[in-house]
Amino acid sequence: EYAVMGIKMATEEINAAGGVMGRQLDVMSEDSVNPQVASTKAQRMIERDGVAVLMGEINSASALTISQVAGRSKKLFMSIGARSDVLRGKNCNRYTFHVDIPVTVMVNAAGYALVREGLVKGKKIYSLTADYLFGHDLLSVAKAFFAANGGTLLGDELVATDATDFSPF
């Protein structure tokens, strides 16, 4: 909701200054954390509504399906919040532009800060990770980082994204 509000505020400012190359911007939004629904909505926005650019998405799995729609439709998709490494490399296409840092960069940045503080080498680590694409990616990269820097991962639990009680873990 706040991202949509921010984009609408920016659109108003851009339009008040004359638009982009003399054309006013028109913003519409859809919402879904379900990848199949996100894909369907992106396709509909392109086909029915004639959108020129798709932008947004914080859910990595949904961003992946939107990226595929953008590639097939040859429309720009600006991925502004999804961080999974899965979105890059072999799954990336020339129509997807990422403005957020990938998981590997995030883990390395935080990880090296922990290494400097002596909080990895020789330490035992247990992980609670969100059970969806981003979390799986994060766990994979973190496991490799800990192993490469002398930490021992004792175990990990994948936690449902809607969990509010963490006492069982």
PDB file of C-alpha atoms in Angstrom:
ATOM      1  CA  GLU A   1       0.000   0.000   0.000  1.00  0.00           C
ATOM      2  CA  TYR A   2       2.795   2.431   0.884  1.00  0.00           C
ATOM      3  CA  ALA A   3       4.694   1.590  -2.307  1.00  0.00           C
ATOM      4  CA  VAL A   4       1.580   2.383  -4.375  1.00  0.00           C
ATOM      5  CA  MET A   5       1.142   5.650  -2.483  1.00  0.00           C
ATOM      6  CA  GLY A   6       4.779   6.562  -3.167  1.00  0.00           C
ATOM      7  CA  ILE A   7       4.494   5.770  -6.857  1.00  0.00           C
ATOM      8  CA  LYS A   8       1.290   7.824  -7.118  1.00  0.00           C
ATOM      9  CA  MET A   9       2.952  10.769  -5.362  1.00  0.00           C
ATOM     10  CA  ALA A  10       5.893  10.586  -7.784  1.00  0.00           C
ATOM     11  CA  THR A  11       3.485  10.351 -10.725  1.00  0.00           C
ATOM     12  CA  GLU A  12       1.639  13.484  -9.581  1.00  0.00           C
ATOM     13  CA  GLU A  13       4.944  15.351  -9.284  1.00  0.00           C
ATOM     14  CA  ILE A  14       6.151  14.203 -12.707  1.00  0.00           C
ATOM     15  CA  ASN A  15       2.814  15.030 -14.360  1.00  0.00           C
ATOM     16  CA  ALA A  16       2.719  18.477 -12.701  1.00  0.00           C
ATOM     17  CA  ALA A  17       6.149  19.152 -14.245  1.00  0.00           C
ATOM     18  CA  GLY A  18       4.898  18.247 -17.724  1.00  0.00           C
ATOM     19  CA  GLY A  19       5.092  14.462 -17.709  1.00  0.00           C
ATOM     20  CA  VAL A  20       7.684  12.369 -19.512  1.00  0.00           C
ATOM     21  CA  MET A  21       8.600  13.729 -22.937  1.00  0.00           C
ATOM     22  CA  GLY A  22       5.387  15.765 -22.812  1.00  0.00           C
ATOM     23  CA  ARG A  23       3.167  12.782 -21.991  1.00  0.00           C
ATOM     24  CA  GLN A  24       1.264  12.380 -18.742  1.00  0.00           C
ATOM     25  CA  LEU A  25       1.782   9.187 -16.770  1.00  0.00           C
ATOM     26  CA  ASP A  26      -1.193   7.051 -15.812  1.00  0.00           C
ATOM     27  CA  VAL A  27      -0.693   4.604 -12.939  1.00  0.00           C
ATOM     28  CA  MET A  28      -2.824   1.597 -12.132  1.00  0.00           C
ATOM     29  CA  SER A  29      -2.160  -1.096  -9.565  1.00  0.00           C
ATOM     30  CA  GLU A  30      -2.981  -4.694  -8.787  1.00  0.00           C
ATOM     31  CA  ASP A  31      -1.961  -6.758  -5.804  1.00  0.00           C
ATOM     32  CA  SER A  32      -1.298 -10.440  -5.197  1.00  0.00           C
ATOM     33  CA  VAL A  33       1.289 -12.542  -3.416  1.00  0.00           C
ATOM     34  CA  ASN A  34       0.161 -15.623  -5.314  1.00  0.00           C
ATOM     35  CA  PRO A  35       2.527 -16.120  -8.291  1.00  0.00           C
ATOM     36  CA  GLN A  36      -0.145 -17.566 -10.599  1.00  0.00           C
ATOM     37  CA  VAL A  37      -2.541 -14.711  -9.851  1.00  0.00           C
ATOM     38  CA  ALA A  38       0.251 -12.135 -10.255  1.00  0.00           C
ATOM     39  CA  SER A  39       1.096 -13.614 -13.657  1.00  0.00           C
ATOM     40  CA  THR A  40      -2.542 -13.511 -14.765  1.00  0.00           C
ATOM     41  CA  LYS A  41      -2.955  -9.919 -13.589  1.00  0.00           C
ATOM     42  CA  ALA A  42       0.238  -8.810 -15.354  1.00  0.00           C
ATOM     43  CA  GLN A  43      -0.898 -10.465 -18.587  1.00  0.00           C
ATOM     44  CA  ARG A  44      -4.326  -8.820 -18.308  1.00  0.00           C
ATOM     45  CA  MET A  45      -2.790  -5.393 -17.647  1.00  0.00           C
ATOM     46  CA  ILE A  46      -0.701  -5.743 -20.801  1.00  0.00           C
ATOM     47  CA  GLU A  47      -3.412  -7.162 -23.060  1.00  0.00           C
ATOM     48  CA  ARG A  48      -6.566  -5.409 -21.834  1.00  0.00           C
ATOM     49  CA  ASP A  49      -5.212  -2.195 -20.331  1.00  0.00           C
ATOM     50  CA  GLY A  50      -2.303  -1.638 -22.722  1.00  0.00           C
ATOM     51  CA  VAL A  51       0.286  -0.884 -20.050  1.00  0.00           C
ATOM     52  CA  ALA A  52       3.712   0.117 -21.313  1.00  0.00           C
ATOM     53  CA  VAL A  53       5.663  -0.802 -18.165  1.00  0.00           C
ATOM     54  CA  LEU A  54       5.126  -3.175 -15.248  1.00  0.00           C
ATOM     55  CA  MET A  55       6.732  -2.107 -11.994  1.00  0.00           C
ATOM     56  CA  GLY A  56       6.848  -3.369  -8.453  1.00  0.00           C
ATOM     57  CA  GLU A  57       6.631  -6.646  -6.614  1.00  0.00           C
ATOM     58  CA  ILE A  58       8.323  -7.571  -3.379  1.00  0.00           C
ATOM     59  CA  ASN A  59       7.422 -11.255  -3.539  1.00  0.00           C
ATOM     60  CA  SER A  60      10.206 -13.066  -5.397  1.00  0.00           C
ATOM     61  CA  ALA A  61       8.027 -15.909  -6.685  1.00  0.00           C
ATOM     62  CA  SER A  62       5.487 -13.440  -8.085  1.00  0.00           C
ATOM     63  CA  ALA A  63       8.261 -11.288  -9.545  1.00  0.00           C
ATOM     64  CA  LEU A  64       9.599 -14.350 -11.357  1.00  0.00           C
ATOM     65  CA  THR A  65       6.243 -15.042 -13.026  1.00  0.00           C
ATOM     66  CA  ILE A  66       5.746 -11.358 -13.892  1.00  0.00           C
ATOM     67  CA  SER A  67       9.232 -11.323 -15.402  1.00  0.00           C
ATOM     68  CA  GLN A  68       8.259 -14.266 -17.604  1.00  0.00           C
ATOM     69  CA  VAL A  69       5.098 -12.443 -18.747  1.00  0.00           C
ATOM     70  CA  ALA A  70       7.168  -9.334 -19.495  1.00  0.00           C
ATOM     71  CA  GLY A  71       9.655 -11.355 -21.527  1.00  0.00           C
ATOM     72  CA  ARG A  72       6.932 -13.028 -23.615  1.00  0.00           C
ATOM     73  CA  SER A  73       5.134  -9.708 -24.127  1.00  0.00           C
ATOM     74  CA  LYS A  74       8.308  -7.697 -24.728  1.00  0.00           C
ATOM     75  CA  LYS A  75       7.297  -5.150 -22.075  1.00  0.00           C
ATOM     76  CA  LEU A  76       9.615  -3.620 -19.488  1.00  0.00           C
ATOM     77  CA  PHE A  77       9.267  -4.987 -15.940  1.00  0.00           C
ATOM     78  CA  MET A  78      11.013  -2.917 -13.287  1.00  0.00           C
ATOM     79  CA  SER A  79      11.473  -5.261 -10.341  1.00  0.00           C
ATOM     80  CA  ILE A  80      11.819  -2.877  -7.414  1.00  0.00           C
ATOM     81  CA  GLY A  81      11.709  -5.076  -4.343  1.00  0.00           C
ATOM     82  CA  ALA A  82      12.212  -8.774  -5.051  1.00  0.00           C
ATOM     83  CA  ARG A  83      15.722  -9.885  -4.090  1.00  0.00           C
ATOM     84  CA  SER A  84      15.990 -13.589  -4.820  1.00  0.00           C
ATOM     85  CA  ASP A  85      19.052 -14.613  -6.833  1.00  0.00           C
ATOM     86  CA  VAL A  86      16.679 -16.899  -8.768  1.00  0.00           C
ATOM     87  CA  LEU A  87      15.397 -13.773 -10.560  1.00  0.00           C
ATOM     88  CA  ARG A  88      18.815 -13.164 -12.027  1.00  0.00           C
ATOM     89  CA  GLY A  89      21.109 -15.311 -14.147  1.00  0.00           C
ATOM     90  CA  LYS A  90      19.330 -17.929 -16.251  1.00  0.00           C
ATOM     91  CA  ASN A  91      15.849 -16.681 -15.249  1.00  0.00           C
ATOM     92  CA  CYS A  92      16.512 -13.056 -16.166  1.00  0.00           C
ATOM     93  CA  ASN A  93      15.498 -11.631 -19.510  1.00  0.00           C
ATOM     94  CA  ARG A  94      16.198  -8.448 -21.427  1.00  0.00           C
ATOM     95  CA  TYR A  95      12.841  -6.971 -20.401  1.00  0.00           C
ATOM     96  CA  THR A  96      13.437  -7.168 -16.646  1.00  0.00           C
ATOM     97  CA  PHE A  97      15.362  -4.458 -14.816  1.00  0.00           C
ATOM     98  CA  HIS A  98      16.261  -4.960 -11.144  1.00  0.00           C
ATOM     99  CA  VAL A  99      16.729  -1.989  -8.829  1.00  0.00           C
ATOM    100  CA  ASP A 100      17.164  -3.910  -5.559  1.00  0.00           C
ATOM    101  CA  ILE A 101      20.166  -5.845  -4.303  1.00  0.00           C
ATOM    102  CA  PRO A 102      20.284  -9.620  -4.810  1.00  0.00           C
ATOM    103  CA  VAL A 103      20.324 -12.029  -1.872  1.00  0.00           C
ATOM    104  CA  THR A 104      23.998 -12.904  -2.326  1.00  0.00           C
ATOM    105  CA  VAL A 105      25.043  -9.259  -1.984  1.00  0.00           C
ATOM    106  CA  MET A 106      22.806  -8.811   1.062  1.00  0.00           C
ATOM    107  CA  VAL A 107      24.151 -11.943   2.809  1.00  0.00           C
ATOM    108  CA  ASN A 108      27.759 -11.029   2.042  1.00  0.00           C
ATOM    109  CA  ALA A 109      27.337  -7.458   3.304  1.00  0.00           C
ATOM    110  CA  ALA A 110      25.738  -8.532   6.576  1.00  0.00           C
ATOM    111  CA  GLY A 111      27.907 -11.637   6.838  1.00  0.00           C
ATOM    112  CA  TYR A 112      31.229  -9.812   6.550  1.00  0.00           C
ATOM    113  CA  ALA A 113      30.091  -7.381   9.235  1.00  0.00           C
ATOM    114  CA  LEU A 114      29.418 -10.412  11.476  1.00  0.00           C
ATOM    115  CA  VAL A 115      32.811 -11.899  10.546  1.00  0.00           C
ATOM    116  CA  ARG A 116      34.546  -8.628  11.536  1.00  0.00           C
ATOM    117  CA  GLU A 117      32.801  -8.793  14.916  1.00  0.00           C
ATOM    118  CA  GLY A 118      33.920 -12.408  15.460  1.00  0.00           C
ATOM    119  CA  LEU A 119      30.349 -13.722  15.270  1.00  0.00           C
ATOM    120  CA  VAL A 120      30.809 -16.430  12.613  1.00  0.00           C
ATOM    121  CA  LYS A 121      34.113 -18.327  12.850  1.00  0.00           C
ATOM    122  CA  GLY A 122      33.814 -21.104  15.419  1.00  0.00           C
ATOM    123  CA  LYS A 123      30.176 -20.227  16.151  1.00  0.00           C
ATOM    124  CA  LYS A 124      27.184 -22.545  16.071  1.00  0.00           C
ATOM    125  CA  ILE A 125      24.254 -21.159  14.126  1.00  0.00           C
ATOM    126  CA  TYR A 126      20.591 -22.167  13.944  1.00  0.00           C
ATOM    127  CA  SER A 127      18.365 -20.560  11.331  1.00  0.00           C
ATOM    128  CA  LEU A 128      14.675 -19.658  11.169  1.00  0.00           C
ATOM    129  CA  THR A 129      13.847 -18.800   7.575  1.00  0.00           C
ATOM    130  CA  ALA A 130      10.672 -17.712   5.810  1.00  0.00           C
ATOM    131  CA  ASP A 131       9.270 -20.587   3.756  1.00  0.00           C
ATOM    132  CA  TYR A 132       9.027 -19.108   0.275  1.00  0.00           C
ATOM    133  CA  LEU A 133      11.351 -18.457  -2.672  1.00  0.00           C
ATOM    134  CA  PHE A 134      13.269 -15.560  -1.088  1.00  0.00           C
ATOM    135  CA  GLY A 135      13.722 -17.453   2.188  1.00  0.00           C
ATOM    136  CA  HIS A 136      14.930 -20.606   0.452  1.00  0.00           C
ATOM    137  CA  ASP A 137      17.394 -18.551  -1.570  1.00  0.00           C
ATOM    138  CA  LEU A 138      18.527 -16.661   1.526  1.00  0.00           C
ATOM    139  CA  LEU A 139      19.087 -19.904   3.447  1.00  0.00           C
ATOM    140  CA  SER A 140      21.089 -21.458   0.612  1.00  0.00           C
ATOM    141  CA  VAL A 141      23.404 -18.448   0.331  1.00  0.00           C
ATOM    142  CA  ALA A 142      23.737 -18.097   4.126  1.00  0.00           C
ATOM    143  CA  LYS A 143      24.648 -21.788   4.516  1.00  0.00           C
ATOM    144  CA  ALA A 144      27.416 -21.394   1.961  1.00  0.00           C
ATOM    145  CA  PHE A 145      28.630 -18.186   3.625  1.00  0.00           C
ATOM    146  CA  PHE A 146      28.762 -19.733   7.108  1.00  0.00           C
ATOM    147  CA  ALA A 147      30.597 -22.815   5.823  1.00  0.00           C
ATOM    148  CA  ALA A 148      33.137 -20.687   3.919  1.00  0.00           C
ATOM    149  CA  ASN A 149      33.793 -18.517   6.985  1.00  0.00           C
ATOM    150  CA  GLY A 150      34.141 -21.151   9.699  1.00  0.00           C
ATOM    151  CA  GLY A 151      30.610 -21.157  11.113  1.00  0.00           C
ATOM    152  CA  THR A 152      28.659 -24.339  11.810  1.00  0.00           C
ATOM    153  CA  LEU A 153      24.990 -24.431  10.897  1.00  0.00           C
ATOM    154  CA  LEU A 154      23.387 -26.772  13.440  1.00  0.00           C
ATOM    155  CA  GLY A 155      20.014 -26.730  11.732  1.00  0.00           C
ATOM    156  CA  ASP A 156      17.332 -24.673  10.155  1.00  0.00           C
ATOM    157  CA  GLU A 157      13.568 -24.383  10.225  1.00  0.00           C
ATOM    158  CA  LEU A 158      11.417 -23.079   7.439  1.00  0.00           C
ATOM    159  CA  VAL A 159       8.664 -20.950   8.942  1.00  0.00           C
ATOM    160  CA  ALA A 160       5.345 -20.161   7.252  1.00  0.00           C
ATOM    161  CA  THR A 161       5.176 -16.551   6.129  1.00  0.00           C
ATOM    162  CA  ASP A 162       1.998 -15.974   8.116  1.00  0.00           C
ATOM    163  CA  ALA A 163       3.434 -17.258  11.409  1.00  0.00           C
ATOM    164  CA  THR A 164       2.919 -14.951  14.374  1.00  0.00           C
ATOM    165  CA  ASP A 165       3.873 -17.361  17.177  1.00  0.00           C
ATOM    166  CA  PHE A 166       7.499 -18.451  17.030  1.00  0.00           C
ATOM    167  CA  SER A 167       7.543 -20.283  20.369  1.00  0.00           C
ATOM    168  CA  PRO A 168       7.416 -23.754  18.715  1.00  0.00           C
ATOM    169  CA  PHE A 169      10.737 -22.946  17.083  1.00  0.00           C
TER     170      PHE A 169
END
